[in-house]
GROMACS .gro file of C-alpha atoms in nm:
model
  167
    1UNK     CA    1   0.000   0.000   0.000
    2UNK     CA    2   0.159   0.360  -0.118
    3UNK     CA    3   0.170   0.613   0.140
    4UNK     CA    4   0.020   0.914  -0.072
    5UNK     CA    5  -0.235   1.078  -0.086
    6UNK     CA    6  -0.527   1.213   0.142
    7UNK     CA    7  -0.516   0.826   0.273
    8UNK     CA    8  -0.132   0.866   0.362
    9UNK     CA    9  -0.177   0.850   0.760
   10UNK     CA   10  -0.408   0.593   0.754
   11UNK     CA   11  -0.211   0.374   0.515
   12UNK     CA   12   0.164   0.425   0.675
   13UNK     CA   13  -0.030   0.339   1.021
   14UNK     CA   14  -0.208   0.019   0.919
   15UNK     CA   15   0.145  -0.080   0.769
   16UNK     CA   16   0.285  -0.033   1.008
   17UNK     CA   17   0.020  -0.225   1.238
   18UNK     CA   18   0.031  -0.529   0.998
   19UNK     CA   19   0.425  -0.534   1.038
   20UNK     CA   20   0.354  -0.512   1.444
   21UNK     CA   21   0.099  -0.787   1.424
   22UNK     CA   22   0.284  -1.055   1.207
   23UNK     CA   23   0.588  -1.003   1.445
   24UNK     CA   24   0.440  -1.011   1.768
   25UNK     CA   25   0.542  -0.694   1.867
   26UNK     CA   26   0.340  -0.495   2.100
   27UNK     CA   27   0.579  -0.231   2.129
   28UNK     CA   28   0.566  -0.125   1.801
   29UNK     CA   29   0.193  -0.152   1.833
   30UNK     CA   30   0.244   0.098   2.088
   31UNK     CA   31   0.397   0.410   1.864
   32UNK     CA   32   0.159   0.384   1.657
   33UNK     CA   33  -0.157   0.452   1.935
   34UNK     CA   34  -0.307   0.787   1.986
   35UNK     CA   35  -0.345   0.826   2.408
   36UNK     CA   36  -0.683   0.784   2.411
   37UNK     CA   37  -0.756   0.490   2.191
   38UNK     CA   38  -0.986   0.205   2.231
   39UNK     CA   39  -1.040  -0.113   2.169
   40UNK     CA   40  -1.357  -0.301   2.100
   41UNK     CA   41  -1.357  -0.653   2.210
   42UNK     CA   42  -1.464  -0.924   1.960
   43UNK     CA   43  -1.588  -1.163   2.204
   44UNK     CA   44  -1.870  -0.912   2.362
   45UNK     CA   45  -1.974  -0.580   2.333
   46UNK     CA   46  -1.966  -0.521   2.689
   47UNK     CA   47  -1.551  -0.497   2.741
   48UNK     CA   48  -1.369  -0.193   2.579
   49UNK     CA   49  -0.990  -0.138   2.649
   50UNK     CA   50  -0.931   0.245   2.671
   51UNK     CA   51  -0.604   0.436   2.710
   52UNK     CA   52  -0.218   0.355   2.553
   53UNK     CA   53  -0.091   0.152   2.845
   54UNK     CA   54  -0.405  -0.092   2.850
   55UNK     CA   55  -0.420  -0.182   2.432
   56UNK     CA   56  -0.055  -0.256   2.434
   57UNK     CA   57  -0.097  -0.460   2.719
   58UNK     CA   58  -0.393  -0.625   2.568
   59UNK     CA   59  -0.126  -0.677   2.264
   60UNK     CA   60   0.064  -0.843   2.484
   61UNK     CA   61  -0.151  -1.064   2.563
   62UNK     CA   62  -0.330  -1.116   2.196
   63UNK     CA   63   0.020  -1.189   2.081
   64UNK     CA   64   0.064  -1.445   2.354
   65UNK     CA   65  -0.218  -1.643   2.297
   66UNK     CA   66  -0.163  -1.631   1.857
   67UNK     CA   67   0.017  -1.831   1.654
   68UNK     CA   68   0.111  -1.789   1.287
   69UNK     CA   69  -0.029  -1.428   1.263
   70UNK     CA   70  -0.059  -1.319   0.925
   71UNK     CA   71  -0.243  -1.045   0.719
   72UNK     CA   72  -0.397  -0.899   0.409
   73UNK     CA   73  -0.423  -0.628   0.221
   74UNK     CA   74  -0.615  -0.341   0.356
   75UNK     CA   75  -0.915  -0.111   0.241
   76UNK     CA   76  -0.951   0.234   0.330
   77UNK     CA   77  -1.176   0.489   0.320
   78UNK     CA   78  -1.082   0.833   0.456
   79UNK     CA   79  -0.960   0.824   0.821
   80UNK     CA   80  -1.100   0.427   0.825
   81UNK     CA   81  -0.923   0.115   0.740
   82UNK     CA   82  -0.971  -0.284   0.787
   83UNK     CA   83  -0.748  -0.585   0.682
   84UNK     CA   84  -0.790  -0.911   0.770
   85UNK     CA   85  -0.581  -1.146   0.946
   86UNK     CA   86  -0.512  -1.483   1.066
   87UNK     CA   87  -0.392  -1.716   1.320
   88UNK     CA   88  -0.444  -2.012   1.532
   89UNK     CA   89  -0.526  -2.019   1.923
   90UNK     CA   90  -0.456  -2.338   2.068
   91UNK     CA   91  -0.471  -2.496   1.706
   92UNK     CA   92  -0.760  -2.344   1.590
   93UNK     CA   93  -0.748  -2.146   1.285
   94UNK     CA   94  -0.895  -1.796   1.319
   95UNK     CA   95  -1.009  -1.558   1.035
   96UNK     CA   96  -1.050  -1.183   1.178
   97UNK     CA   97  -1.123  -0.847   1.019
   98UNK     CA   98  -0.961  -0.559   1.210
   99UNK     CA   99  -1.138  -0.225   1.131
  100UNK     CA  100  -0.881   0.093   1.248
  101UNK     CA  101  -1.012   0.425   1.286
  102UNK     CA  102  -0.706   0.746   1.303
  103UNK     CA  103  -0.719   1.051   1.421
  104UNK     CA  104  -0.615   1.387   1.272
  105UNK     CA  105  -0.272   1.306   1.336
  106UNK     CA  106  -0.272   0.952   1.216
  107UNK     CA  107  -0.241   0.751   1.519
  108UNK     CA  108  -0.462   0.450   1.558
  109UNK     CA  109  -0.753   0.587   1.795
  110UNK     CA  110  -1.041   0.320   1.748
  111UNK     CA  111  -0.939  -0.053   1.700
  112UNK     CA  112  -1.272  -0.279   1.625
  113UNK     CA  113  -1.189  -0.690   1.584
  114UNK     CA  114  -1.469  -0.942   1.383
  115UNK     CA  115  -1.378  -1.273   1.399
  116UNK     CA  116  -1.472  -1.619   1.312
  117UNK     CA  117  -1.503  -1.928   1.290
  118UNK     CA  118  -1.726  -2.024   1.624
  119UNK     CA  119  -1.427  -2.266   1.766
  120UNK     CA  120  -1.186  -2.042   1.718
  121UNK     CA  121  -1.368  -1.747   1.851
  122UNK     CA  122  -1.498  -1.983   2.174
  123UNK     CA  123  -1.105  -2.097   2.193
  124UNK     CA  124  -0.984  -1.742   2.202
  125UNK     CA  125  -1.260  -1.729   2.481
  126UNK     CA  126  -1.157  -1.959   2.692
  127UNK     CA  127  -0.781  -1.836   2.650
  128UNK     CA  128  -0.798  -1.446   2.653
  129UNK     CA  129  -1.042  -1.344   2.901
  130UNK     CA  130  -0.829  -1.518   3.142
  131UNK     CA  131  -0.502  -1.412   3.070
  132UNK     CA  132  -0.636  -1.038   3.081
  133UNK     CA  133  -0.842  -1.085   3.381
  134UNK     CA  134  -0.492  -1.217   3.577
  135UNK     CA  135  -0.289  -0.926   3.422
  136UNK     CA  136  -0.589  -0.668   3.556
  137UNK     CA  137  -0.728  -0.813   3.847
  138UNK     CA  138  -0.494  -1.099   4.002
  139UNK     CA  139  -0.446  -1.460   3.962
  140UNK     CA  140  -0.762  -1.549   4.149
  141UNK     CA  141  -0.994  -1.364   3.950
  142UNK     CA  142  -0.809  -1.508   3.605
  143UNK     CA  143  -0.846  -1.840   3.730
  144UNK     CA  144  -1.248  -1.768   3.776
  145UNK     CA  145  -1.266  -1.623   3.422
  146UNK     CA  146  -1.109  -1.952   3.319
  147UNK     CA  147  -1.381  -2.184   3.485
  148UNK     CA  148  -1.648  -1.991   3.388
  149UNK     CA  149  -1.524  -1.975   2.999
  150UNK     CA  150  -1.415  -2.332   2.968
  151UNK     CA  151  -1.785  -2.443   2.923
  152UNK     CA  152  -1.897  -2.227   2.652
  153UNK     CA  153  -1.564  -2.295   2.411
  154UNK     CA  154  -1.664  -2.675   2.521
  155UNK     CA  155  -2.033  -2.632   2.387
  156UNK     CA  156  -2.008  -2.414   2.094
  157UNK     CA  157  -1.704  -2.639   1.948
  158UNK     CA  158  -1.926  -2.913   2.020
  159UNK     CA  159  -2.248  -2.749   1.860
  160UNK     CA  160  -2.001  -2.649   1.526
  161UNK     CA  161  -1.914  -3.051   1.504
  162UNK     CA  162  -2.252  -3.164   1.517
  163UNK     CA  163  -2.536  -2.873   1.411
  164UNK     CA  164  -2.369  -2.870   0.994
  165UNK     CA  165  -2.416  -3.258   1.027
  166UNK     CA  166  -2.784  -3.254   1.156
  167UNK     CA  167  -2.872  -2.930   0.935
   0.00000   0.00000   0.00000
């Protein structure tokens, strides 16, 4: 992707995003974050990471938990952008869509994750949430995160086995 043009910002950051992502580097996630950004979780729409210091840490942890990141080419659209990417969590392959949003001064201020498919997605469930609820609110409360989340990636892997047979 050429960095000209009205698009310039938004292209050099998701570039330079994609190069952060398929490294596994969270630091140079980090320069390219405006102070305030946020990110929208994929797994509910009821967690929102806000600030710097909390998305790289969330980084951190995303880059932790994924294997084999890789990603496509991106579409923009003035100060919007999305690629997709890939990986695997514990095996399973994932297919996301990141959609970035930058400000006037072309750092990253709104991150917003899709994913499928529904094993991956309940994987990354059962493997995220944890790891960010020990980082955030101590070992106890991870551990808690992890019961409760085990059950759901347990039925909806289950449910994507057997619903396309029975369908």
């Amino acid at each position: 992707m050429a960095a000209t043009g009205p698009n310039a910002p938004l292209c050099t950051a998701i570039t330079a995003l994609r190069a952060a992502a398929e490294n596994g580097d969270p630091e140079a996630v980090a320069d390219l974050l405006a102070p305030d950004v946020v990110f929208h979780s994929p797994l509910t729409s009821r967690i929102r990471f806000e600030g710097k210091d909390e998305v790289v840490a969330l980084h951190r942890d995303i880059f932790a938990v994924l294997d084999d990141l890789g990603t496509g080419e991106a579409l923009t659209l003035g100060d919007t952008g999305s690629f997709p990417f890939t990986g695997r969590v514990r095996g399973q392959k994932l297919e996301a869509m990141n959609v970035v949003r930058v400000n006037e001064d072309g750092l990253i201020a709104e991150f917003t994750v899709f994913a499928r498919p529904l094993p991956a997605v309940a994987t990354l469930f059962a493997t995220l949430p944890p790891r960010v609820t020990a980082r955030r609110r101590g070992r106890a409360r991870g551990t808690l995160v992890a019961v409760l989340a085990r059950p759901l990636a347990l039925a909806f892997r289950t449910a994507d086995f057997f619903v396309p047979r029975l369908i």
